[in-house]
Short mmCIF file of N, CA and C in Angstrom, two decimals:
data_model
loop_
_atom_site.label_atom_id
_atom_site.label_comp_id
_atom_site.label_asym_id
_atom_site.label_seq_id
_atom_site.Cartn_x
_atom_site.Cartn_y
_atom_site.Cartn_z
N UNK U 1 0.52 20.63 -8.14
CA UNK U 1 -0.35 20.72 -6.70
C UNK U 1 -0.79 19.27 -6.79
N UNK U 2 -0.21 18.74 -5.67
CA UNK U 2 -1.39 17.60 -5.07
C UNK U 2 -2.26 17.66 -4.72
N UNK U 3 -3.21 16.41 -4.88
CA UNK U 3 -4.59 16.16 -4.62
C UNK U 3 -4.78 15.04 -3.77
N UNK U 4 -5.56 15.08 -2.64
CA UNK U 4 -6.17 13.69 -2.23
C UNK U 4 -7.26 14.25 -2.15
N UNK U 5 -8.36 13.19 -2.24
CA UNK U 5 -9.62 13.58 -2.28
C UNK U 5 -10.41 11.91 -1.51
N UNK U 6 -11.58 12.27 -0.76
CA UNK U 6 -11.99 11.51 -0.17
C UNK U 6 -13.71 11.33 -0.50
N UNK U 7 -14.15 10.02 -0.72
CA UNK U 7 -15.46 10.16 -1.38
C UNK U 7 -16.08 9.16 -0.52
N UNK U 8 -17.77 9.36 -0.53
CA UNK U 8 -18.70 8.87 0.33
C UNK U 8 -18.01 8.31 1.70
N UNK U 9 -17.76 9.49 2.79
CA UNK U 9 -17.30 8.82 3.57
C UNK U 9 -18.26 8.45 5.09
N UNK U 10 -18.28 6.92 5.44
CA UNK U 10 -19.16 6.49 6.13
C UNK U 10 -18.74 6.10 7.39
N UNK U 11 -19.37 6.58 8.35
CA UNK U 11 -18.63 5.81 9.86
C UNK U 11 -19.80 5.24 10.63
N UNK U 12 -19.66 3.74 11.08
CA UNK U 12 -20.71 3.39 11.70
C UNK U 12 -19.85 3.52 13.20
N UNK U 13 -20.88 4.37 13.79
CA UNK U 13 -20.44 4.82 15.16
C UNK U 13 -21.05 3.30 16.02
N UNK U 14 -20.25 2.67 16.64
CA UNK U 14 -20.67 1.68 17.94
C UNK U 14 -21.03 2.69 19.07
N UNK U 15 -20.32 3.30 19.80
CA UNK U 15 -20.04 3.70 21.07
C UNK U 15 -19.32 5.29 20.85
N UNK U 16 -19.82 6.28 21.07
CA UNK U 16 -19.20 7.33 21.63
C UNK U 16 -18.53 7.28 22.87
N UNK U 17 -17.11 7.50 23.41
CA UNK U 17 -16.91 7.11 24.62
C UNK U 17 -16.18 8.68 25.25
N UNK U 18 -16.32 8.90 25.99
CA UNK U 18 -15.53 10.16 27.14
C UNK U 18 -13.81 10.69 26.13
N UNK U 19 -13.18 10.02 25.84
CA UNK U 19 -11.90 10.03 24.94
C UNK U 19 -11.47 9.03 24.12
N UNK U 20 -10.63 9.09 23.16
CA UNK U 20 -10.15 8.62 22.30
C UNK U 20 -9.61 7.18 23.08
N UNK U 21 -8.83 7.59 24.32
CA UNK U 21 -8.00 6.61 24.58
C UNK U 21 -8.76 6.22 26.26
N UNK U 22 -10.28 5.99 26.47
CA UNK U 22 -10.67 5.19 26.98
C UNK U 22 -10.60 3.80 27.42
N UNK U 23 -10.26 3.36 28.50
CA UNK U 23 -10.14 1.86 28.81
C UNK U 23 -11.52 1.13 29.02
N UNK U 24 -12.55 1.77 28.90
CA UNK U 24 -14.27 1.27 29.26
C UNK U 24 -14.42 0.24 28.57
N UNK U 25 -14.94 -0.69 28.82
CA UNK U 25 -15.72 -1.75 27.61
C UNK U 25 -16.16 -1.02 26.62
N UNK U 26 -16.61 -1.21 25.56
CA UNK U 26 -17.57 -0.88 24.50
C UNK U 26 -18.96 -0.87 24.46
N UNK U 27 -19.85 -0.04 24.62
CA UNK U 27 -20.99 -0.02 24.76
C UNK U 27 -21.91 -0.83 23.87
N UNK U 28 -22.42 -2.14 24.49
CA UNK U 28 -23.25 -2.68 23.29
C UNK U 28 -24.31 -1.85 22.72
N UNK U 29 -24.33 -1.62 21.66
CA UNK U 29 -25.55 -1.11 20.86
C UNK U 29 -25.21 -1.84 19.39
N UNK U 30 -26.47 -1.51 18.92
CA UNK U 30 -26.50 -1.97 17.46
C UNK U 30 -25.77 -0.87 16.57
N UNK U 31 -24.83 -1.22 15.71
CA UNK U 31 -24.34 -0.18 14.66
C UNK U 31 -25.08 0.42 13.97
N UNK U 32 -25.19 1.67 13.51
CA UNK U 32 -25.65 2.43 12.55
C UNK U 32 -24.75 3.35 11.52
N UNK U 33 -24.73 3.25 10.54
CA UNK U 33 -23.72 3.65 9.54
C UNK U 33 -24.55 4.99 9.10
N UNK U 34 -24.02 6.24 9.24
CA UNK U 34 -24.05 7.64 9.14
C UNK U 34 -22.84 7.87 8.25
N UNK U 35 -23.09 8.87 7.56
CA UNK U 35 -22.52 9.69 6.63
C UNK U 35 -21.33 10.67 7.83
N UNK U 36 -19.82 10.75 7.83
CA UNK U 36 -19.22 11.31 8.66
C UNK U 36 -19.81 12.30 8.86
N UNK U 37 -19.94 13.62 7.51
CA UNK U 37 -20.15 14.50 8.03
C UNK U 37 -21.43 15.32 7.92
N UNK U 38 -22.57 13.90 8.57
CA UNK U 38 -23.56 14.26 8.85
C UNK U 38 -23.53 14.13 10.50
N UNK U 39 -22.65 13.11 10.77
CA UNK U 39 -22.42 12.78 12.13
C UNK U 39 -21.63 14.07 13.16
N UNK U 40 -20.34 14.59 12.20
CA UNK U 40 -19.74 15.56 12.43
C UNK U 40 -19.60 16.60 11.37
N UNK U 41 -20.62 17.66 11.49
CA UNK U 41 -20.62 18.53 10.21
C UNK U 41 -19.11 19.29 9.94
N UNK U 42 -18.90 19.29 8.90
CA UNK U 42 -18.03 20.04 8.26
C UNK U 42 -17.11 20.91 8.37
N UNK U 43 -17.82 22.13 8.77
CA UNK U 43 -18.14 23.41 9.59
C UNK U 43 -17.42 23.20 10.80
N UNK U 44 -17.10 22.21 11.56
CA UNK U 44 -17.11 21.91 12.89
C UNK U 44 -15.33 21.25 13.00
N UNK U 45 -14.49 20.82 11.52
CA UNK U 45 -13.84 20.43 11.72
C UNK U 45 -12.24 21.57 11.75
N UNK U 46 -11.14 21.08 11.97
CA UNK U 46 -10.12 22.70 11.84
C UNK U 46 -9.46 21.97 10.95
N UNK U 47 -8.03 22.31 11.05
CA UNK U 47 -6.61 22.11 10.16
C UNK U 47 -5.38 22.47 11.21
N UNK U 48 -4.96 21.63 11.53
CA UNK U 48 -4.06 21.21 12.26
C UNK U 48 -2.69 21.48 11.59
N UNK U 49 -1.57 21.76 12.03
CA UNK U 49 -0.40 21.94 11.11
C UNK U 49 -0.36 22.37 10.36
N UNK U 50 0.29 22.35 9.02
CA UNK U 50 0.58 23.33 7.80
C UNK U 50 -0.78 23.80 7.38
N UNK U 51 -0.48 24.67 6.76
CA UNK U 51 -2.28 25.17 6.13
C UNK U 51 -2.60 24.79 4.83
N UNK U 52 -2.86 23.27 5.05
CA UNK U 52 -3.39 22.58 4.02
C UNK U 52 -4.58 23.50 3.57
N UNK U 53 -5.47 23.20 2.33
CA UNK U 53 -6.52 23.67 2.21
C UNK U 53 -7.38 22.32 1.66
N UNK U 54 -8.34 22.23 2.48
CA UNK U 54 -9.83 21.46 2.47
C UNK U 54 -11.01 21.87 1.69
N UNK U 55 -11.79 21.24 1.13
CA UNK U 55 -13.05 21.51 0.09
C UNK U 55 -13.70 20.43 0.38
N UNK U 56 -14.92 20.75 0.75
CA UNK U 56 -16.18 19.61 0.85
C UNK U 56 -16.97 20.41 -0.46
N UNK U 57 -17.84 19.17 -0.81
CA UNK U 57 -18.27 19.32 -2.32
C UNK U 57 -18.94 17.87 -2.70
N UNK U 58 -20.15 18.57 -3.26
CA UNK U 58 -21.04 17.09 -3.67
C UNK U 58 -20.67 16.70 -4.94
N UNK U 59 -20.75 15.35 -5.39
CA UNK U 59 -20.17 14.79 -6.59
C UNK U 59 -21.29 14.11 -7.08
N UNK U 60 -21.02 13.81 -8.66
CA UNK U 60 -22.53 12.82 -9.26
C UNK U 60 -22.82 11.79 -8.28
N UNK U 61 -24.29 11.72 -8.62
CA UNK U 61 -24.96 10.73 -7.54
C UNK U 61 -25.09 10.89 -6.11
N UNK U 62 -24.16 12.31 -5.56
CA UNK U 62 -25.00 12.53 -4.73
C UNK U 62 -24.09 12.40 -3.61
N UNK U 63 -22.86 11.88 -3.72
CA UNK U 63 -21.62 11.05 -3.07
C UNK U 63 -20.73 12.96 -2.24
N UNK U 64 -20.01 12.63 -1.08
CA UNK U 64 -19.78 13.96 -0.64
C UNK U 64 -18.09 13.63 -0.79
N UNK U 65 -17.21 14.88 -1.58
CA UNK U 65 -16.16 14.39 -1.58
C UNK U 65 -15.42 15.84 -1.16
N UNK U 66 -14.70 14.90 -0.32
CA UNK U 66 -13.47 16.10 0.52
C UNK U 66 -12.14 16.03 0.00
N UNK U 67 -12.26 17.21 -0.60
CA UNK U 67 -10.44 17.29 -1.18
C UNK U 67 -9.09 18.15 -0.66
N UNK U 68 -8.30 17.53 -0.37
CA UNK U 68 -7.11 18.39 0.31
C UNK U 68 -6.10 18.72 -1.01
N UNK U 69 -5.76 19.81 -0.86
CA UNK U 69 -4.95 20.29 -1.69
C UNK U 69 -3.60 20.75 -1.32
N UNK U 70 -2.03 20.87 -1.97
CA UNK U 70 -0.80 20.59 -1.47
C UNK U 70 -0.14 21.28 -2.79
N UNK U 71 1.14 21.46 -2.77
CA UNK U 71 1.51 20.48 -1.66
C UNK U 71 1.77 22.13 -0.42
N UNK U 72 2.23 21.31 0.40
CA UNK U 72 2.44 22.25 1.95
C UNK U 72 4.19 21.86 2.16
N UNK U 73 4.51 22.61 3.30
CA UNK U 73 5.68 22.37 3.63
C UNK U 73 6.03 21.31 4.79
N UNK U 74 4.78 21.16 5.60
CA UNK U 74 4.90 19.42 6.55
C UNK U 74 3.61 19.10 6.79
N UNK U 75 3.30 18.37 7.62
CA UNK U 75 2.20 17.66 7.49
C UNK U 75 0.92 18.69 7.89
N UNK U 76 -0.04 18.95 7.43
CA UNK U 76 -1.25 18.97 7.47
C UNK U 76 -2.66 18.22 7.96
N UNK U 77 -3.28 18.20 8.89
CA UNK U 77 -4.40 17.70 9.25
C UNK U 77 -5.50 18.21 9.40
N UNK U 78 -6.32 17.78 8.50
CA UNK U 78 -8.43 17.95 9.27
C UNK U 78 -8.48 17.33 10.11
N UNK U 79 -8.42 17.96 11.68
CA UNK U 79 -8.99 17.02 12.75
C UNK U 79 -10.58 17.20 13.00
N UNK U 80 -11.20 16.33 13.64
CA UNK U 80 -12.44 16.18 14.04
C UNK U 80 -12.93 16.72 14.87
N UNK U 81 -13.73 17.25 15.48
CA UNK U 81 -14.33 17.92 16.93
C UNK U 81 -14.13 17.78 17.76
N UNK U 82 -14.23 16.36 17.77
CA UNK U 82 -14.49 15.46 19.10
C UNK U 82 -14.03 14.12 18.78
N UNK U 83 -13.27 13.18 19.98
CA UNK U 83 -12.92 12.02 19.70
C UNK U 83 -13.75 10.98 19.49
N UNK U 84 -13.71 9.81 19.08
CA UNK U 84 -14.52 8.72 19.04
C UNK U 84 -13.93 7.47 19.94
N UNK U 85 -14.89 6.76 20.21
CA UNK U 85 -14.39 5.80 20.77
C UNK U 85 -14.52 4.58 19.72
N UNK U 86 -15.41 3.50 19.89
CA UNK U 86 -15.31 2.53 19.25
C UNK U 86 -15.73 3.18 17.90
N UNK U 87 -15.54 2.55 16.42
CA UNK U 87 -16.17 3.06 14.95
C UNK U 87 -15.51 2.00 14.27
N UNK U 88 -16.12 2.20 13.21
CA UNK U 88 -15.82 1.15 11.59
C UNK U 88 -16.27 2.40 10.70
N UNK U 89 -15.01 2.48 9.90
CA UNK U 89 -15.12 4.21 8.98
C UNK U 89 -14.82 3.25 7.63
N UNK U 90 -15.58 3.87 6.56
CA UNK U 90 -15.29 3.31 5.34
C UNK U 90 -15.09 4.83 4.31
N UNK U 91 -14.23 4.75 3.97
CA UNK U 91 -13.99 5.74 2.81
C UNK U 91 -13.15 5.45 1.59
N UNK U 92 -13.80 5.99 0.47
CA UNK U 92 -12.84 5.92 -0.71
C UNK U 92 -12.30 7.14 -1.30
N UNK U 93 -10.40 6.63 -0.88
CA UNK U 93 -9.77 7.33 -1.37
C UNK U 93 -9.26 7.88 -2.79
N UNK U 94 -8.44 8.68 -3.17
CA UNK U 94 -7.95 8.64 -4.43
C UNK U 94 -6.82 9.80 -4.21
N UNK U 95 -5.21 9.55 -4.45
CA UNK U 95 -4.46 10.31 -4.51
C UNK U 95 -4.10 10.86 -5.68
N UNK U 96 -3.86 11.94 -6.04
CA UNK U 96 -3.30 12.36 -7.46
C UNK U 96 -3.49 13.81 -7.76
N UNK U 97 -3.30 14.35 -8.77
CA UNK U 97 -3.41 15.85 -9.32
C UNK U 97 -3.59 15.39 -11.27
N UNK U 98 -4.24 16.20 -11.81
CA UNK U 98 -4.33 16.41 -12.84
C UNK U 98 -2.79 16.48 -13.95
N UNK U 99 -1.84 17.05 -12.98
CA UNK U 99 -0.40 16.67 -13.60
C UNK U 99 0.42 15.47 -13.12
N UNK U 100 -0.65 14.99 -11.87
CA UNK U 100 0.57 13.66 -11.43
C UNK U 100 -0.44 12.81 -11.00
N UNK U 101 -1.63 11.98 -12.16
CA UNK U 101 -2.54 11.55 -11.65
C UNK U 101 -2.26 9.94 -11.07
N UNK U 102 -1.33 9.36 -11.26
CA UNK U 102 -0.93 8.27 -10.24
C UNK U 102 -0.25 8.62 -8.61
N UNK U 103 -0.40 9.85 -8.32
CA UNK U 103 0.52 10.29 -7.28
C UNK U 103 1.90 9.91 -6.83
N UNK U 104 2.55 10.05 -7.68
CA UNK U 104 4.06 9.83 -7.70
C UNK U 104 4.50 10.82 -6.79
N UNK U 105 5.15 10.38 -5.51
CA UNK U 105 6.00 11.12 -4.80
C UNK U 105 5.01 11.65 -3.76
N UNK U 106 3.83 10.97 -3.70
CA UNK U 106 2.67 11.84 -2.75
C UNK U 106 2.61 10.66 -1.55
N UNK U 107 2.31 11.33 -0.18
CA UNK U 107 1.64 10.68 0.77
C UNK U 107 0.82 10.91 1.64
N UNK U 108 -0.47 10.28 1.95
CA UNK U 108 -1.20 10.68 3.18
C UNK U 108 -1.59 9.66 3.75
N UNK U 109 -2.60 9.57 4.45
CA UNK U 109 -2.93 9.02 5.36
C UNK U 109 -4.19 9.14 6.15
N UNK U 110 -4.95 8.42 7.03
CA UNK U 110 -5.99 8.35 8.12
C UNK U 110 -5.55 8.45 9.39
N UNK U 111 -5.62 9.69 10.12
CA UNK U 111 -5.54 9.09 11.65
C UNK U 111 -6.42 9.15 12.39
N UNK U 112 -6.49 7.88 13.40
CA UNK U 112 -7.02 7.59 14.32
C UNK U 112 -6.36 7.13 15.82
N UNK U 113 -7.18 7.42 16.36
CA UNK U 113 -6.72 7.73 17.48
C UNK U 113 -5.13 8.20 18.23
N UNK U 114 -5.55 9.47 17.49
CA UNK U 114 -4.68 10.66 17.64
C UNK U 114 -5.27 11.62 18.57
N UNK U 115 -4.54 12.53 18.34
CA UNK U 115 -4.47 13.87 19.61
C UNK U 115 -3.81 14.81 18.88
N UNK U 116 -4.16 16.23 19.10
CA UNK U 116 -3.25 17.15 19.01
C UNK U 116 -2.11 17.09 19.69
N UNK U 117 -0.85 17.47 19.10
CA UNK U 117 0.58 17.42 19.85
C UNK U 117 0.96 19.36 19.44
N UNK U 118 1.02 20.09 20.21
CA UNK U 118 1.58 20.99 19.81
C UNK U 118 0.74 21.64 18.80
N UNK U 119 1.87 21.91 17.74
CA UNK U 119 1.13 22.41 16.10
C UNK U 119 0.85 21.04 15.17
N UNK U 120 0.72 19.75 15.82
CA UNK U 120 0.31 19.06 14.70
C UNK U 120 -0.11 17.60 15.12
N UNK U 121 -0.42 16.37 14.81
CA UNK U 121 -1.13 15.72 15.07
C UNK U 121 -0.38 14.71 15.62
N UNK U 122 -0.44 13.55 16.63
CA UNK U 122 0.10 12.51 17.32
C UNK U 122 -0.80 11.36 16.89
N UNK U 123 -0.10 10.01 16.70
CA UNK U 123 -1.34 8.67 17.05
C UNK U 123 -1.35 8.07 15.92
N UNK U 124 -1.99 6.76 15.96
CA UNK U 124 -2.28 5.77 15.08
C UNK U 124 -2.68 6.66 13.72
N UNK U 125 -1.79 6.40 12.52
CA UNK U 125 -2.42 6.68 11.28
C UNK U 125 -2.06 5.28 10.51
N UNK U 126 -3.58 5.09 9.67
CA UNK U 126 -3.52 4.02 8.35
C UNK U 126 -3.07 4.62 7.38
N UNK U 127 -2.24 3.78 6.45
CA UNK U 127 -1.53 4.82 5.31
C UNK U 127 -1.95 4.79 4.32
N UNK U 128 -1.78 5.96 3.15
CA UNK U 128 -2.03 5.80 2.04
C UNK U 128 -0.79 5.87 1.33
N UNK U 129 -0.20 5.30 0.48
CA UNK U 129 0.84 4.72 -0.05
C UNK U 129 1.10 4.17 -1.24
N UNK U 130 1.40 5.47 -2.51
CA UNK U 130 1.26 4.90 -3.59
C UNK U 130 2.04 4.75 -4.19
N UNK U 131 3.65 4.70 -3.22
CA UNK U 131 5.22 4.34 -4.00
C UNK U 131 5.17 3.09 -3.88
N UNK U 132 6.81 2.63 -4.26
CA UNK U 132 6.74 1.23 -4.79
C UNK U 132 6.71 0.33 -3.67
N UNK U 133 6.97 0.64 -2.36
CA UNK U 133 6.74 -0.04 -1.34
C UNK U 133 5.36 -0.62 -0.98
N UNK U 134 4.45 0.21 -1.56
CA UNK U 134 3.32 -0.20 -1.19
C UNK U 134 2.72 -0.46 -0.15
N UNK U 135 2.99 0.19 0.96
CA UNK U 135 2.06 -0.16 2.01
C UNK U 135 0.88 0.32 2.62
N UNK U 136 0.06 0.79 2.10
CA UNK U 136 -1.07 1.14 2.10
C UNK U 136 -2.16 0.49 2.53
N UNK U 137 -2.98 0.93 4.11
CA UNK U 137 -3.34 -0.03 4.95
C UNK U 137 -3.09 -0.31 5.95
N UNK U 138 -1.40 -0.25 6.06
CA UNK U 138 -0.46 -0.59 7.02
C UNK U 138 -0.74 0.58 8.01
N UNK U 139 -0.59 0.25 9.21
CA UNK U 139 -0.51 1.10 10.85
C UNK U 139 0.94 1.92 11.31
N UNK U 140 0.67 3.32 11.42
CA UNK U 140 2.15 3.78 11.70
C UNK U 140 1.73 4.79 12.89
N UNK U 141 2.55 5.16 13.70
CA UNK U 141 2.15 5.50 14.47
C UNK U 141 2.96 6.94 14.06
N UNK U 142 2.10 8.24 14.10
CA UNK U 142 2.91 9.07 13.84
C UNK U 142 3.09 10.35 15.00
N UNK U 143 4.56 10.65 14.87
CA UNK U 143 5.43 11.44 16.14
C UNK U 143 5.27 10.26 17.36
N UNK U 144 5.27 9.01 17.14
CA UNK U 144 5.60 8.24 18.56
C UNK U 144 6.40 7.17 17.86
N UNK U 145 6.00 5.66 17.77
CA UNK U 145 6.63 4.37 17.64
C UNK U 145 6.87 4.41 16.37
N UNK U 146 6.77 5.27 15.27
CA UNK U 146 6.74 4.38 14.07
C UNK U 146 6.13 3.38 13.49
N UNK U 147 6.57 2.71 12.63
CA UNK U 147 5.21 1.53 12.09
C UNK U 147 5.26 0.59 12.85
N UNK U 148 4.06 0.48 13.52
CA UNK U 148 3.59 -0.22 14.06
C UNK U 148 3.08 -1.94 13.28
N UNK U 149 2.56 -1.58 12.31
CA UNK U 149 2.15 -2.98 11.21
C UNK U 149 2.63 -2.33 9.98
N UNK U 150 3.55 -2.87 9.54
CA UNK U 150 3.83 -2.56 8.32
C UNK U 150 3.33 -3.90 7.13
N UNK U 151 3.17 -3.50 5.69
CA UNK U 151 2.83 -4.77 5.20
C UNK U 151 4.40 -5.06 4.35
N UNK U 152 5.28 -5.86 5.42
CA UNK U 152 6.42 -5.99 4.83
C UNK U 152 6.72 -7.53 4.86
N UNK U 153 5.29 -8.14 5.12
CA UNK U 153 5.31 -9.97 5.07
C UNK U 153 5.54 -10.36 3.32
N UNK U 154 6.02 -11.29 3.53
CA UNK U 154 6.65 -12.11 2.01
C UNK U 154 5.65 -13.05 2.14
N UNK U 155 4.67 -13.53 2.49
CA UNK U 155 3.65 -14.70 2.04
C UNK U 155 2.47 -13.91 1.62
N UNK U 156 1.98 -15.11 1.20
CA UNK U 156 0.89 -14.39 0.24
C UNK U 156 -0.15 -13.73 1.12
N UNK U 157 -0.29 -13.33 2.18
CA UNK U 157 -0.97 -12.74 2.41
C UNK U 157 -0.50 -11.15 2.48
N UNK U 158 0.64 -11.04 2.29
CA UNK U 158 1.54 -9.73 2.57
C UNK U 158 1.53 -9.14 0.79
N UNK U 159 1.92 -9.98 0.16
CA UNK U 159 1.42 -9.56 -0.86
C UNK U 159 0.19 -9.27 -1.73
N UNK U 160 -0.81 -9.90 -1.45
CA UNK U 160 -2.12 -9.60 -1.42
C UNK U 160 -2.50 -7.87 -1.05
N UNK U 161 -1.79 -8.05 0.26
CA UNK U 161 -2.37 -6.59 0.55
C UNK U 161 -1.35 -5.29 0.10
N UNK U 162 -0.34 -5.61 -0.31
CA UNK U 162 0.81 -4.67 -1.04
C UNK U 162 -0.08 -4.28 -2.31
N UNK U 163 -0.63 -5.34 -2.91
CA UNK U 163 -1.15 -5.04 -4.52
C UNK U 163 -2.63 -4.40 -4.40
N UNK U 164 -3.09 -4.61 -2.94
CA UNK U 164 -4.68 -4.09 -3.08
C UNK U 164 -4.60 -2.85 -3.31
N UNK U 165 -3.78 -1.69 -3.15
CA UNK U 165 -4.06 -0.38 -3.81
C UNK U 165 -3.81 0.00 -4.81
N UNK U 166 -5.08 0.54 -6.04
CA UNK U 166 -4.84 0.86 -7.32
C UNK U 166 -4.32 2.08 -7.43
N UNK U 167 -3.02 2.54 -7.82
CA UNK U 167 -2.49 4.08 -8.16
C UNK U 167 -3.53 4.64 -8.72
N UNK U 168 -3.85 5.88 -8.66
CA UNK U 168 -4.61 6.70 -9.70
C UNK U 168 -6.12 6.81 -9.89
N UNK U 169 -6.36 5.68 -9.03
CA UNK U 169 -7.61 5.08 -8.68
C UNK U 169 -8.40 5.38 -7.42
N UNK U 170 -9.71 5.15 -7.33
CA UNK U 170 -10.49 5.12 -6.39
C UNK U 170 -10.20 3.92 -5.11
N UNK U 171 -9.97 4.04 -4.16
CA UNK U 171 -9.57 2.78 -3.27
C UNK U 171 -10.36 2.63 -1.92
N UNK U 172 -11.17 1.73 -1.40
CA UNK U 172 -11.80 1.84 -0.89
C UNK U 172 -11.26 0.84 0.57
N UNK U 173 -11.16 1.96 1.78
CA UNK U 173 -10.79 1.57 3.14
C UNK U 173 -11.80 1.31 4.00
N UNK U 174 -11.54 0.22 4.38
CA UNK U 174 -12.25 -0.38 5.73
C UNK U 174 -11.34 -0.20 6.90
N UNK U 175 -11.77 0.95 7.72
CA UNK U 175 -11.24 0.61 9.15
C UNK U 175 -12.12 0.46 10.34
N UNK U 176 -11.39 -0.58 11.30
CA UNK U 176 -12.33 -1.28 12.25
C UNK U 176 -11.46 -0.71 13.21
N UNK U 177 -12.02 0.55 14.63
CA UNK U 177 -11.48 0.16 16.00
C UNK U 177 -11.92 -0.32 17.07
N UNK U 178 -12.14 -1.43 17.46
CA UNK U 178 -12.91 -1.55 18.59
C UNK U 178 -11.60 -2.31 19.78
N UNK U 179 -11.93 -1.11 20.94
CA UNK U 179 -11.21 -0.95 22.19
C UNK U 179 -9.80 -1.04 21.52
N UNK U 180 -8.75 -1.94 21.67
CA UNK U 180 -7.48 -1.72 21.42
C UNK U 180 -7.26 -2.44 20.14
N UNK U 181 -8.32 -2.93 19.85
CA UNK U 181 -8.01 -3.74 18.33
C UNK U 181 -8.21 -2.79 16.95
N UNK U 182 -7.55 -2.65 16.05
CA UNK U 182 -7.57 -2.20 14.92
C UNK U 182 -6.95 -3.23 13.41
N UNK U 183 -7.91 -2.65 12.66
CA UNK U 183 -7.97 -3.95 11.69
C UNK U 183 -8.35 -2.73 10.47
N UNK U 184 -7.69 -3.29 9.46
CA UNK U 184 -7.76 -2.03 8.26
C UNK U 184 -8.01 -3.27 6.84
N UNK U 185 -8.76 -2.82 6.12
CA UNK U 185 -9.05 -3.40 4.82
C UNK U 185 -8.81 -2.28 3.50
N UNK U 186 -8.50 -2.82 2.55
CA UNK U 186 -8.40 -2.05 1.12
C UNK U 186 -8.72 -2.68 -0.09
N UNK U 187 -9.79 -2.26 -0.57
CA UNK U 187 -10.37 -2.95 -1.39
C UNK U 187 -10.85 -4.43 -1.48
N UNK U 188 -11.48 -4.29 -0.22
CA UNK U 188 -11.99 -6.06 0.48
C UNK U 188 -10.67 -6.39 0.86
N UNK U 189 -9.45 -6.04 0.85
CA UNK U 189 -8.10 -7.04 0.92
C UNK U 189 -7.77 -6.89 2.64
N UNK U 190 -7.45 -7.94 3.34
CA UNK U 190 -7.17 -7.48 4.84
C UNK U 190 -5.82 -7.03 4.75
N UNK U 191 -5.66 -5.69 5.04
CA UNK U 191 -4.06 -5.41 5.19
C UNK U 191 -3.31 -5.71 6.54
N UNK U 192 -4.13 -5.00 7.68
CA UNK U 192 -3.04 -5.32 9.10
C UNK U 192 -4.20 -5.04 9.75
N UNK U 193 -3.85 -5.61 10.78
CA UNK U 193 -4.64 -5.90 12.19
C UNK U 193 -3.36 -5.86 13.51
N UNK U 194 -3.62 -4.91 14.57
CA UNK U 194 -2.51 -4.19 15.50
C UNK U 194 -3.77 -4.28 16.61
N UNK U 195 -2.94 -4.77 17.98
CA UNK U 195 -3.42 -4.75 18.94
C UNK U 195 -2.77 -3.52 19.71
N UNK U 196 -3.34 -2.66 20.01
CA UNK U 196 -2.84 -1.47 20.61
C UNK U 196 -2.54 -1.34 22.32
N UNK U 197 -1.44 -1.90 22.91
CA UNK U 197 -1.85 -1.98 24.26
C UNK U 197 -1.50 -0.70 25.07
N UNK U 198 -1.23 0.45 23.75
CA UNK U 198 -1.17 1.67 24.57
C UNK U 198 -2.71 2.74 24.66
N UNK U 199 -3.51 2.16 24.06
CA UNK U 199 -4.88 2.57 23.93
C UNK U 199 -5.58 2.32 25.22
#
């Protein structure tokens, strides 16, 4: 059985727009951090695609833990009840299980700027990748253009980005989506920046 756990999910909502693909300029407001499942209660979310099993529990210290369990035959998504405009998401992610603590051959991601497509979800995904490739924090277009911002650079910044994710441990993801600009960080290390003209 595979497990992906999200701990301490916080979102700083800068502006809720009519839909995720709106081209309106962002509303100038002061950002306010708020627990994600306070802003959008867990019971309003739904599973799309394969029958993944999710549970929301309290952890030590009062943190909220969202656990997804598999294996599942194809991709399963926990979808938010409404689209977001501009936002900043901070989430701690750990991939693994009791019998596979390092998450070998596991794969996951955080969908952003995405929409339901039939019985699946398509759109941008921030990768959670424990494989030797080490592209955690890269930007992938699920059911679309595929890799948009892979971590394949050979410079020092590319090497640092690939080394940022710690297998079998909690990893802090910071995802910022402001208009068409997407920035990701894993454990404080800048991983990807993507300007998406499609948004």
